[in-house]
Amino acid sequence: MTKINDKIDDFELLTDVGKFNLKENIDKNLVLFFFPKADTTGCTKEAISFSELIKEFDNLNTTVIGISRDKLEKQIKFKSKYELKCILGSDVDNKICSKFGVWIEKSMYGKKYMGIQRSTFLINSQGKVYYIWDKVKVPGHAEEVLKKVKEL
């Protein structure tokens, strides 16, 4: 599990705007919000909330990327359907979710299964984890993340 002050190793992620890798974007802050599934109620609300604040994040030299295990095509449709402004990444091979420790065992109606724990990581421009939100509740979350970015 990734912890505060951990230095993040370079990684590559397929996104709706092309390949993203940390090494080439290290001069910016980075918000990674992990969500369970594109185009579901909570995930849609979360992505819209970040999108509504994207100009403020941009003004603070911060890139915002939402990540799920959905295929890239689904992420692109999701972004288009809701006119989302944040970048969306596809982690179908589970490398990044595992790296950040958000791929966990969950339980619903007594059945256990593996899934993404809704979590957000703020990585500063030195490539270190500045703050972590786990078990995220969507209402007010994007605003809380923006407030924390302003501390950097």
Short mmCIF file of N, CA and C in Angstrom, two decimals, residues 3-8 22 25-32 60-63 120-132 148-152:
data_model
loop_
_atom_site.label_atom_id
_atom_site.label_comp_id
_atom_site.label_asym_id
_atom_site.label_seq_id
_atom_site.Cartn_x
_atom_site.Cartn_y
_atom_site.Cartn_z
N LYS A 3 2.02 4.94 0.81
CA LYS A 3 1.86 5.75 2.02
C LYS A 3 2.30 7.19 1.77
N ILE A 4 1.88 8.10 2.65
CA ILE A 4 2.32 9.49 2.58
C ILE A 4 3.84 9.54 2.66
N ASN A 5 4.43 10.41 1.86
CA ASN A 5 5.88 10.62 1.71
C ASN A 5 6.58 9.57 0.86
N ASP A 6 5.86 8.54 0.40
CA ASP A 6 6.47 7.58 -0.52
C ASP A 6 6.82 8.29 -1.82
N LYS A 7 7.99 7.97 -2.36
CA LYS A 7 8.37 8.44 -3.69
C LYS A 7 7.72 7.49 -4.69
N ILE A 8 7.02 8.03 -5.65
CA ILE A 8 6.32 7.20 -6.63
C ILE A 8 7.24 6.90 -7.80
N LEU A 22 4.61 9.34 -15.43
CA LEU A 22 4.94 10.25 -14.35
C LEU A 22 6.23 11.01 -14.63
N ASN A 25 5.93 14.16 -16.48
CA ASN A 25 5.01 15.14 -15.89
C ASN A 25 5.39 15.49 -14.45
N ILE A 26 6.62 15.25 -14.10
CA ILE A 26 7.06 15.38 -12.71
C ILE A 26 7.10 16.84 -12.23
N ASP A 27 7.07 17.79 -13.15
CA ASP A 27 7.11 19.19 -12.75
C ASP A 27 5.74 19.71 -12.31
N LYS A 28 4.74 18.83 -12.32
CA LYS A 28 3.39 19.22 -11.91
C LYS A 28 2.95 18.37 -10.72
N ASN A 29 1.98 18.90 -9.97
CA ASN A 29 1.31 18.09 -8.96
C ASN A 29 0.35 17.16 -9.70
N LEU A 30 0.00 16.07 -9.05
CA LEU A 30 -0.86 15.08 -9.68
C LEU A 30 -1.90 14.58 -8.69
N VAL A 31 -3.16 14.63 -9.11
CA VAL A 31 -4.25 14.02 -8.34
C VAL A 31 -4.68 12.78 -9.10
N LEU A 32 -4.58 11.63 -8.45
CA LEU A 32 -5.07 10.37 -9.01
C LEU A 32 -6.29 9.96 -8.20
N LEU A 60 -3.32 25.73 -10.41
CA LEU A 60 -2.42 25.33 -9.32
C LEU A 60 -1.40 24.30 -9.81
N ASN A 61 -1.17 24.25 -11.13
CA ASN A 61 -0.17 23.37 -11.73
C ASN A 61 -0.41 21.90 -11.35
N THR A 62 -1.67 21.49 -11.41
CA THR A 62 -2.06 20.15 -10.97
C THR A 62 -2.86 19.44 -12.05
N THR A 63 -2.40 18.25 -12.41
CA THR A 63 -3.10 17.38 -13.36
C THR A 63 -4.02 16.45 -12.57
N THR A 120 -8.11 8.50 -3.36
CA THR A 120 -7.45 9.58 -4.09
C THR A 120 -6.07 9.81 -3.50
N PHE A 121 -5.11 10.05 -4.39
CA PHE A 121 -3.72 10.30 -4.00
C PHE A 121 -3.30 11.65 -4.57
N LEU A 122 -2.72 12.49 -3.72
CA LEU A 122 -2.15 13.76 -4.15
C LEU A 122 -0.63 13.59 -4.14
N ILE A 123 -0.04 13.72 -5.32
CA ILE A 123 1.41 13.56 -5.48
C ILE A 123 1.97 14.93 -5.83
N ASN A 124 2.98 15.37 -5.07
CA ASN A 124 3.54 16.70 -5.32
C ASN A 124 4.50 16.69 -6.51
N SER A 125 4.99 17.87 -6.86
CA SER A 125 5.84 17.99 -8.06
C SER A 125 7.22 17.37 -7.87
N GLN A 126 7.52 16.88 -6.69
CA GLN A 126 8.76 16.12 -6.46
C GLN A 126 8.52 14.61 -6.59
N GLY A 127 7.29 14.24 -6.91
CA GLY A 127 6.96 12.83 -7.09
C GLY A 127 6.71 12.08 -5.80
N LYS A 128 6.42 12.82 -4.71
CA LYS A 128 6.13 12.17 -3.43
C LYS A 128 4.65 12.31 -3.09
N VAL A 129 4.12 11.28 -2.43
CA VAL A 129 2.73 11.31 -2.00
C VAL A 129 2.60 12.33 -0.87
N TYR A 130 1.77 13.33 -1.10
CA TYR A 130 1.55 14.39 -0.11
C TYR A 130 0.36 14.06 0.79
N TYR A 131 -0.68 13.45 0.20
CA TYR A 131 -1.87 13.14 0.99
C TYR A 131 -2.62 11.98 0.33
N ILE A 132 -3.34 11.21 1.15
CA ILE A 132 -4.14 10.08 0.67
C ILE A 132 -5.54 10.15 1.30
N LYS A 148 -6.52 20.90 -0.31
CA LYS A 148 -5.23 20.31 0.05
C LYS A 148 -4.16 20.69 -0.97
N VAL A 149 -4.52 20.75 -2.25
CA VAL A 149 -3.57 21.16 -3.30
C VAL A 149 -3.08 22.58 -3.02
N LYS A 150 -3.94 23.43 -2.51
CA LYS A 150 -3.57 24.82 -2.22
C LYS A 150 -2.51 24.91 -1.13
N GLU A 151 -2.33 23.85 -0.35
CA GLU A 151 -1.29 23.82 0.69
C GLU A 151 0.11 23.63 0.10
N LEU A 152 0.18 23.09 -1.11
CA LEU A 152 1.48 22.78 -1.72
C LEU A 152 2.23 24.03 -2.12
#
